[in-house]
Short mmCIF file of C-alpha atoms and ligand atoms in Angstrom, two decimals:
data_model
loop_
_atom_site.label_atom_id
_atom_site.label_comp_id
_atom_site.label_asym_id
_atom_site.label_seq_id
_atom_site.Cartn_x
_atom_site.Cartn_y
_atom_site.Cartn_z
CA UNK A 10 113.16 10.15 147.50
CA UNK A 11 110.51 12.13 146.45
CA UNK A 12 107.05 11.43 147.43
CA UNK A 13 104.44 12.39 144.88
CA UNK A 14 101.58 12.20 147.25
CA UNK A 15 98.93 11.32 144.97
CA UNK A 16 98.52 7.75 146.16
CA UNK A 17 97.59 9.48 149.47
CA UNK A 18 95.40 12.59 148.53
CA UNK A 19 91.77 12.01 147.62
CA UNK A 20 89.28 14.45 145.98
CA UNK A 21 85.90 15.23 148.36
CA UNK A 22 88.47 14.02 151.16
CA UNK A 23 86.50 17.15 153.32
CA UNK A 24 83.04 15.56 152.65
CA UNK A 25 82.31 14.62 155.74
CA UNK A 26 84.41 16.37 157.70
CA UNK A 27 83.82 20.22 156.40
CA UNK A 28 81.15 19.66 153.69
CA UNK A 29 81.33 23.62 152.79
CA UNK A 30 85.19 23.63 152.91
CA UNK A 31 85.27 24.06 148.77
CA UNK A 32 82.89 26.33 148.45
CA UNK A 33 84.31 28.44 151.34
CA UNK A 34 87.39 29.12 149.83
CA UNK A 35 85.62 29.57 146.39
CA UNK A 36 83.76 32.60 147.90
CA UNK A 37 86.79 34.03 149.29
CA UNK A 38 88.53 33.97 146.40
CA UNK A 39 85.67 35.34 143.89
CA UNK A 40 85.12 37.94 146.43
CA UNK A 41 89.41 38.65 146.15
CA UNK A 42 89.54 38.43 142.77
CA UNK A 43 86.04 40.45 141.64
CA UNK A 44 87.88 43.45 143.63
CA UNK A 45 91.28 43.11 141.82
CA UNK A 46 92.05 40.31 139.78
CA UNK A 47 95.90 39.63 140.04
CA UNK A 48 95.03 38.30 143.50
CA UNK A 49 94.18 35.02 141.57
CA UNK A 50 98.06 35.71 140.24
CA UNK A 51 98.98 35.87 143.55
CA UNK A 52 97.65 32.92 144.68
CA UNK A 53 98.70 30.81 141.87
CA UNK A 54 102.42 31.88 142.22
CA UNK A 55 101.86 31.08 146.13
CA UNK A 56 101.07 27.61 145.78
CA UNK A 57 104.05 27.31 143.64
CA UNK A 58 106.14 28.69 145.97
CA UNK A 59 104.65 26.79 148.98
CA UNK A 60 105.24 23.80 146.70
CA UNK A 61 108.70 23.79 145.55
CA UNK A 62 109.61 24.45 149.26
CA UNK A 63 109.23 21.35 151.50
CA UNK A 64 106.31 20.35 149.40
CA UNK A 65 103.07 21.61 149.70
CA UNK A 66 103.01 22.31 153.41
CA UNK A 67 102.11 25.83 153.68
CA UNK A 68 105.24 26.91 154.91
CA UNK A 69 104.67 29.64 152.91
CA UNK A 70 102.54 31.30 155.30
CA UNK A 71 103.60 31.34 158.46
CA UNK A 72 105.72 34.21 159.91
CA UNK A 73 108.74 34.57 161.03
CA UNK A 74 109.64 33.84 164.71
CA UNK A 75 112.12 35.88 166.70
CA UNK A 76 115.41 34.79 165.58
CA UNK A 77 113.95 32.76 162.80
CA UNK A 78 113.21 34.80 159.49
CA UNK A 79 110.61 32.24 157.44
CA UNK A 80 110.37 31.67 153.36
CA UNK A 81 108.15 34.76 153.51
CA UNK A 82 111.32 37.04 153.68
CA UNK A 83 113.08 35.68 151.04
CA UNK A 84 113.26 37.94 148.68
CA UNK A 85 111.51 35.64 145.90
CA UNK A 86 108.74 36.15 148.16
CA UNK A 87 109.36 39.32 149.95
CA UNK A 88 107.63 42.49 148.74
CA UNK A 89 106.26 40.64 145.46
CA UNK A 90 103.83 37.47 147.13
CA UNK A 91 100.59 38.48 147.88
CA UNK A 92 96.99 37.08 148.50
CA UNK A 93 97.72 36.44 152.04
CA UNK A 94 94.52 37.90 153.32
CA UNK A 95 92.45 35.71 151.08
CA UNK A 96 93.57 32.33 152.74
CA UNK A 97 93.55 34.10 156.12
CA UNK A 98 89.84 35.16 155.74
CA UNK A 99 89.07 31.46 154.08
CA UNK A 100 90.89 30.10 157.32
CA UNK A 101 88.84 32.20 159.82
CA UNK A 102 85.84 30.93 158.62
CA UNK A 103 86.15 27.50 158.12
CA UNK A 104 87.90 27.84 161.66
CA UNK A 105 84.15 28.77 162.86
CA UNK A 106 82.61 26.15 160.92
CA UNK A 107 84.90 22.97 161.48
CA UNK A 108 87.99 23.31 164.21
CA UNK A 109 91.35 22.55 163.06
CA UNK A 110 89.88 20.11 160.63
CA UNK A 111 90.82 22.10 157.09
CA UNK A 112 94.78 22.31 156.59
CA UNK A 113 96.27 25.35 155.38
CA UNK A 114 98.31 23.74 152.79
CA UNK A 115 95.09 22.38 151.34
CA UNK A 116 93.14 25.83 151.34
CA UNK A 117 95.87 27.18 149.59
CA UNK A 118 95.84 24.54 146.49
CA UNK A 119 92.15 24.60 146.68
CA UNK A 120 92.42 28.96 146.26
CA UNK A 121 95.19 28.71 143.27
CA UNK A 122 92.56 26.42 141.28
CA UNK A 123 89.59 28.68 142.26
CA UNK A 124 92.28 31.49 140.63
CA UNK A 125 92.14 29.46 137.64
CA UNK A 126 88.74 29.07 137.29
CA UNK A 127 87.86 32.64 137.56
CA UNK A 128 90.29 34.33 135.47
CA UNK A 129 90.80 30.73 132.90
CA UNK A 130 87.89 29.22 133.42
CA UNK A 131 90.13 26.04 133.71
CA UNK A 132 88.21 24.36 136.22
CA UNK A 133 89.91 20.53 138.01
CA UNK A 134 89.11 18.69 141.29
CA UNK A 135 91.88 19.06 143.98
CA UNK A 136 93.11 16.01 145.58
CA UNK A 137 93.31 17.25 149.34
CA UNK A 138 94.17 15.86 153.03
CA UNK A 139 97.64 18.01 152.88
CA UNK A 140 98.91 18.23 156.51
CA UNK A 141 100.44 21.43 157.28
CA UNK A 142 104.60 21.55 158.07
CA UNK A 143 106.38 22.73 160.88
CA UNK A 144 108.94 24.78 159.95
CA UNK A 145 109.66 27.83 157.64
CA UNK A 146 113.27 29.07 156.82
CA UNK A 147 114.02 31.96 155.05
CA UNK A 148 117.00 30.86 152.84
CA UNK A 149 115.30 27.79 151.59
CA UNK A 150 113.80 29.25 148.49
CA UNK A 151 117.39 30.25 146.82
CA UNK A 152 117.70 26.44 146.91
CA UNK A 153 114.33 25.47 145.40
CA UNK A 154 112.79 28.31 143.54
CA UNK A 155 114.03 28.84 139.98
CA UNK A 156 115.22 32.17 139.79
CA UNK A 157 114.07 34.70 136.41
CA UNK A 158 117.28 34.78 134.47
CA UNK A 159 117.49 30.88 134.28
CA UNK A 160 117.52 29.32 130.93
CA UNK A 161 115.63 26.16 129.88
CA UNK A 162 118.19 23.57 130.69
CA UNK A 163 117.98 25.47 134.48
CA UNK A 164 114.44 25.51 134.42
CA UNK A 165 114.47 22.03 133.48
CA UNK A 166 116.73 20.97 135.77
CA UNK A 167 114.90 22.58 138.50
CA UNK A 168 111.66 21.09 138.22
CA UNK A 169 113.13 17.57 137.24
CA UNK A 170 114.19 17.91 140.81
CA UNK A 171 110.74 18.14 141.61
CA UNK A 172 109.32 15.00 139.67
CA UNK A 173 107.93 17.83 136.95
CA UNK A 174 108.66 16.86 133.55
CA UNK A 175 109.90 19.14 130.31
CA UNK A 176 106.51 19.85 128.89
CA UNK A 177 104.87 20.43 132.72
CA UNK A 178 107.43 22.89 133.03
CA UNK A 179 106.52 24.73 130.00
CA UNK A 180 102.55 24.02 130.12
CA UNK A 181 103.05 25.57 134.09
CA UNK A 182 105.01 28.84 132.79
CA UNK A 183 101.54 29.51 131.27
CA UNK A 184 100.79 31.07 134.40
CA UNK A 185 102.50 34.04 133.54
CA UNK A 186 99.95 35.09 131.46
CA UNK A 187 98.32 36.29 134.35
CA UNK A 188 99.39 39.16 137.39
CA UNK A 189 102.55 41.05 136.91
CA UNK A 190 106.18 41.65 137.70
CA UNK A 191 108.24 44.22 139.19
CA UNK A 192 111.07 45.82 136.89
CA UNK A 193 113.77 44.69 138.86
CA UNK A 194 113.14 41.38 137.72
CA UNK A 195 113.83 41.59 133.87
CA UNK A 196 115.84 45.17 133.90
CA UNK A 197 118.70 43.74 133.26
CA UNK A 198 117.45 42.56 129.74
CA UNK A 199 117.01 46.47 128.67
CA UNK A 200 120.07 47.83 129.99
CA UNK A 201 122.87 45.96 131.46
CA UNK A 202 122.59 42.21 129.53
CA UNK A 203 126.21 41.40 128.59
CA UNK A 204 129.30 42.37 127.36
CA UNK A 205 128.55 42.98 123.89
CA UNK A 206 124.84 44.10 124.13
CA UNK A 207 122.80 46.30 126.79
CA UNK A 208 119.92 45.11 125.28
CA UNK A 209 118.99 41.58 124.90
CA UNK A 210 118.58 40.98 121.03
CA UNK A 211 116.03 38.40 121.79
CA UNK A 212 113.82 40.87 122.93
CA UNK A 213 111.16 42.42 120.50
CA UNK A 214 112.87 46.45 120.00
CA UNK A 215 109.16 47.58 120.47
CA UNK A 216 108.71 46.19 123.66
CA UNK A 217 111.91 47.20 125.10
CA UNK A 218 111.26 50.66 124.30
CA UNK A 219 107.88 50.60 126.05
CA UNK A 220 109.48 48.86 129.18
CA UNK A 221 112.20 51.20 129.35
CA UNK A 222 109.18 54.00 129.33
CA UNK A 223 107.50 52.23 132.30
CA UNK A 224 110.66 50.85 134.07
CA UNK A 225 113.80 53.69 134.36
CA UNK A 226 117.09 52.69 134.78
CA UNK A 227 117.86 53.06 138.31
CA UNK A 228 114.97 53.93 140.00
CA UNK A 229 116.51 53.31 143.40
CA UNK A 230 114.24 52.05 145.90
CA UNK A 231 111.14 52.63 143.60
CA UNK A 232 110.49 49.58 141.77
CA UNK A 233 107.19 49.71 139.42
CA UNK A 234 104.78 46.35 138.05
CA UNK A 235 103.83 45.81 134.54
CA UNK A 236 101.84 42.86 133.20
CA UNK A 237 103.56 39.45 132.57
CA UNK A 238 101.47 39.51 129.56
CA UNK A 239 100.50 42.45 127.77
CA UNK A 240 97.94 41.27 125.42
CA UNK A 241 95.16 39.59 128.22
CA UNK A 242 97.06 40.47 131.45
CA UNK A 243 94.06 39.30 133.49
CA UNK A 244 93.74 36.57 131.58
CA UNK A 245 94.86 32.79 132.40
CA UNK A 246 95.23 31.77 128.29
CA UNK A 247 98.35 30.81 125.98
CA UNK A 248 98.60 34.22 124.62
CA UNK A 249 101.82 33.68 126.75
CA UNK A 250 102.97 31.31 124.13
CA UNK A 251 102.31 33.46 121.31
CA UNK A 252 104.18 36.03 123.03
CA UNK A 253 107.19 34.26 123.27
CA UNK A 254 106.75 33.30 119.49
CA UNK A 255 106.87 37.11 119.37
CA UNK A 256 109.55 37.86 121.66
CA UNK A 257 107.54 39.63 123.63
CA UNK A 258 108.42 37.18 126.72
CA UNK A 259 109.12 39.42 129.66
CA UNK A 260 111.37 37.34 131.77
CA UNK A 261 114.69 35.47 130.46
CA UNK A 262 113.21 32.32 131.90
CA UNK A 263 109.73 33.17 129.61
CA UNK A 264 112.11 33.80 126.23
CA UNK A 265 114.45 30.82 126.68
CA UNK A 266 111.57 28.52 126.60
CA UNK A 267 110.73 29.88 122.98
CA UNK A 268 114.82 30.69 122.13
CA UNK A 269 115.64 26.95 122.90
CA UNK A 270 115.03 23.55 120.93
CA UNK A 271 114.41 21.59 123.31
CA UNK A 272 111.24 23.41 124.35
CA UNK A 273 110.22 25.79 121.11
CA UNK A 274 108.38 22.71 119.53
CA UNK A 275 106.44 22.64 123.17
CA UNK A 276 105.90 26.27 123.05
CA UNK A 277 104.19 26.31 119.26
CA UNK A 278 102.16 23.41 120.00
CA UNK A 279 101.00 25.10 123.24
CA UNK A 280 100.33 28.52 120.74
CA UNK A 281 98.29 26.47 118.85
CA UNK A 282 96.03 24.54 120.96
CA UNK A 283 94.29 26.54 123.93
CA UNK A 284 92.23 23.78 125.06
CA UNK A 285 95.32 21.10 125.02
CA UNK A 286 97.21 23.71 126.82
CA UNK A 287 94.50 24.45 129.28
CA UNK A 288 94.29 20.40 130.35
CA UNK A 289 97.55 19.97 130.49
CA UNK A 290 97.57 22.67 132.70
CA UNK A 291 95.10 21.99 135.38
CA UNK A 292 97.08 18.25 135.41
CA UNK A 293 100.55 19.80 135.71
CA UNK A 294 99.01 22.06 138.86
CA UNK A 295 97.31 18.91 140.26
CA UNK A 296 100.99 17.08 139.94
CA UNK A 297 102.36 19.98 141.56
CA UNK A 298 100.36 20.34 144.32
CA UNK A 299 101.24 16.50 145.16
CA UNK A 300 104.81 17.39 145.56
CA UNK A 301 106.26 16.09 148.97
CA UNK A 302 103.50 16.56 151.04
CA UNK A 303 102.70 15.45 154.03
CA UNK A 304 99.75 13.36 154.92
CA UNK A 305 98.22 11.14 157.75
CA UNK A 306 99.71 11.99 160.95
CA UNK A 307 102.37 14.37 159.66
CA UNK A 308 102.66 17.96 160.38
CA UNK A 309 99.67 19.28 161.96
CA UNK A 310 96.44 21.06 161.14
CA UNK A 311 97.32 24.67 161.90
CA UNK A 312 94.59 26.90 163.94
CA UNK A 313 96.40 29.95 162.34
CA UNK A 314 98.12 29.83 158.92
CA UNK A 315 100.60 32.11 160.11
CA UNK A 316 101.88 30.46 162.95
CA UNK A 317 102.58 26.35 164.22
CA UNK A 318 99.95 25.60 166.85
C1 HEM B 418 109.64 28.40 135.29
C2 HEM B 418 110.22 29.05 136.29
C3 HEM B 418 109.64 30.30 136.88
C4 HEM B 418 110.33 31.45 137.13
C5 HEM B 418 111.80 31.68 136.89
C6 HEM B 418 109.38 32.40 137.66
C7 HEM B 418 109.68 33.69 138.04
C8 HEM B 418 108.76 34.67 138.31
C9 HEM B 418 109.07 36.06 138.54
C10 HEM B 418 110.48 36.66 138.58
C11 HEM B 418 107.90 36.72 138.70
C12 HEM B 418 107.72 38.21 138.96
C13 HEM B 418 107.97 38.53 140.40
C14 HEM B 418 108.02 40.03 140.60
O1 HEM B 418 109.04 40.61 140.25
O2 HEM B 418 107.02 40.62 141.06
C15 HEM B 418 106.83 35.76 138.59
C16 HEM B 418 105.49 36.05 138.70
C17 HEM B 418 104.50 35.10 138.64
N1 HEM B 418 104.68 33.74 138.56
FE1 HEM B 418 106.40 32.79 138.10
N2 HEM B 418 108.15 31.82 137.72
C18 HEM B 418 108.26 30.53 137.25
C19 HEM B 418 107.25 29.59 137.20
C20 HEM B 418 105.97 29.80 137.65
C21 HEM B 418 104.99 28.76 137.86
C22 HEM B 418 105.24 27.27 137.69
C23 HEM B 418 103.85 29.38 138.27
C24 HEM B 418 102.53 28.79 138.66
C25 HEM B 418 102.06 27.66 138.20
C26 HEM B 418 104.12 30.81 138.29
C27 HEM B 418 103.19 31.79 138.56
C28 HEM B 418 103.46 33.14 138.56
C29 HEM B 418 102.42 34.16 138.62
C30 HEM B 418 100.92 33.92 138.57
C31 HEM B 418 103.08 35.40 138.69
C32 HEM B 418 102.43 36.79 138.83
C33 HEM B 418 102.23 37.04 140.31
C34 HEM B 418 101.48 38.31 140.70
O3 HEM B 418 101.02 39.05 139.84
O4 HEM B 418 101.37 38.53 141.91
N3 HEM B 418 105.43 31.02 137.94
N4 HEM B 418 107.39 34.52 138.36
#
């Protein structure tokens, strides 16, 4: 049974106990993001992740104990995740300023809509009172995390699981038109894609060529970035979408969602209407960050985000 949490979350729920929690982590993450924006794309993608595994518990972030390699190592999260230090500095402080009373799960949902705001200016309140989980295992993701060469019956599928509907699906894939990704996760579109074709057909010629430039075939242990999005690639908009109409999607999970019926009609109404796309947004990341958490006297409030107290 899933719980969707938002019965039990409130908005200003630190108001009296951490009145500067907010604009805490806001600082932190203009501060991140003013030195190198794809942190915001960092943090964005970590909530997901954090999300989708155990609910929004910020198991995420904590290490791995002897014995006991955590979600961290996965390798959905493991070199490519980052913004760590953000929450960690966020954490110190309000640490300092109000003991064990902010949870880690909650700094991190409040940091992936401060992400949003800076480089979207899409700008929602955070229900909060997230407790933070216990436990972290490394091979949880594979069962949770939709993996890039899924296609939109997977996808949807997926996040069904996760009480997420079609069009929240496609409205959240918007994020990739922020931060970037490394080749190794769309290579196999330019030169090993099936029997018939190296090359994925759905993929725009032009932008194959220039991937193929940036991302050799096999480059060994050298994997390079490029941008999700190439036209505003630190830019939270739905030039995604119009990408896609392009097929100029980088991942197979971007292009299916353009390449299928059941969500092409989602994708050109999401092309054409920024601001619709931009609400639904910032309600489809306030539904996620509901998912499964835990509230009350569940979990904990960690000292450390990295480790259970
Ligand atoms: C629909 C299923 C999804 C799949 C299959 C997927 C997969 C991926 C992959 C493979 C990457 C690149 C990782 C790398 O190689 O470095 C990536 C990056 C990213 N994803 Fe997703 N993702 C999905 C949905 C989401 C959602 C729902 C969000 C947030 C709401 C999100 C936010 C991001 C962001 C912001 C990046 C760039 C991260 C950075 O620059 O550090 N993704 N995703």
């Amino acid at each position: 049974m899933l719980n969707s949490g938002s019965a039990t979350l409130q908005v200003g729920f630190y108001r009296s106990t951490c009145p500067s929690a907010e604009s805490v982590i806001r600082k932190a993450v203009n501060k991140a993001v003013a030195r190198n924006p794809s942190i915001g794309a960092g943090l964005i993608r970590m909530h997901f992740h954090d999300c989708f595994v155990r609910g929004c518990d910020a198991s995420i972030l904590l290490d791995s104990t002897p014995g006991s390699p955590s979600e961290k190592e996965h390798p959905a999260n493991n070199p490519s995740l980052r913004g760590f230090e953000v929450i960690d500095e966020a954490k110190a402080e309000l640490e300092s300023l109000c003991p064990q009373k902010v949870s880690c799960a909650d700094i991190l949902a409040f940091a992936a809509r401060d992400s949003a705001y800076k480089l979207g200016s899409i700008n929602y309140a955070v229900p909060a009172g997230r407790r933070d989980g216990l436990v972290s295992l490394k091979d949880e993701p594979s069962q949770n995390l939709p993996p890039f060469f899924f296609n939109a019956q997977q996808l949807e599928a997926n996040f069904a699981r996760k009480g997420l509907s079609l069009d929240e699906m496609v409205t959240l894939s918007g994020a990739h038109s922020i931060g970037v990704s490394h080749c190794s996760s769309f290579s196999n579109r330019l030169y090993s894609f099936n029997a018939t074709h190296t090359q994925d057909p759905s993929m725009d010629t032009k932008l194959a060529s220039e991937l193929k430039a940036k991302c050799p075939n096999n480059v060994g242990a050298s994997d390079p970035t490029v941008p999700l999005d190439f036209v505003t690639p630190n830019k939270l908009d739905n030039k995604y979408y119009s990408n896609l109409k392009n097929h100029r999607g980088l991942l197979t999970s971007d292009q299916t969602l353009f390449n299928s019926p059941s969500t092409a009609n989602i994708v050109r109404r999401n092309t054409n209407n920024g601001g619709a796309w931009a609400n639904k947004f910032a309600a489809a990341m306030v539904k996620m960050g509901s998912i499964e958490v835990l509230t009350r006297s569940q979990g904990e409030i960690r000292r450390n985000c990295k480790m259970v107290n």
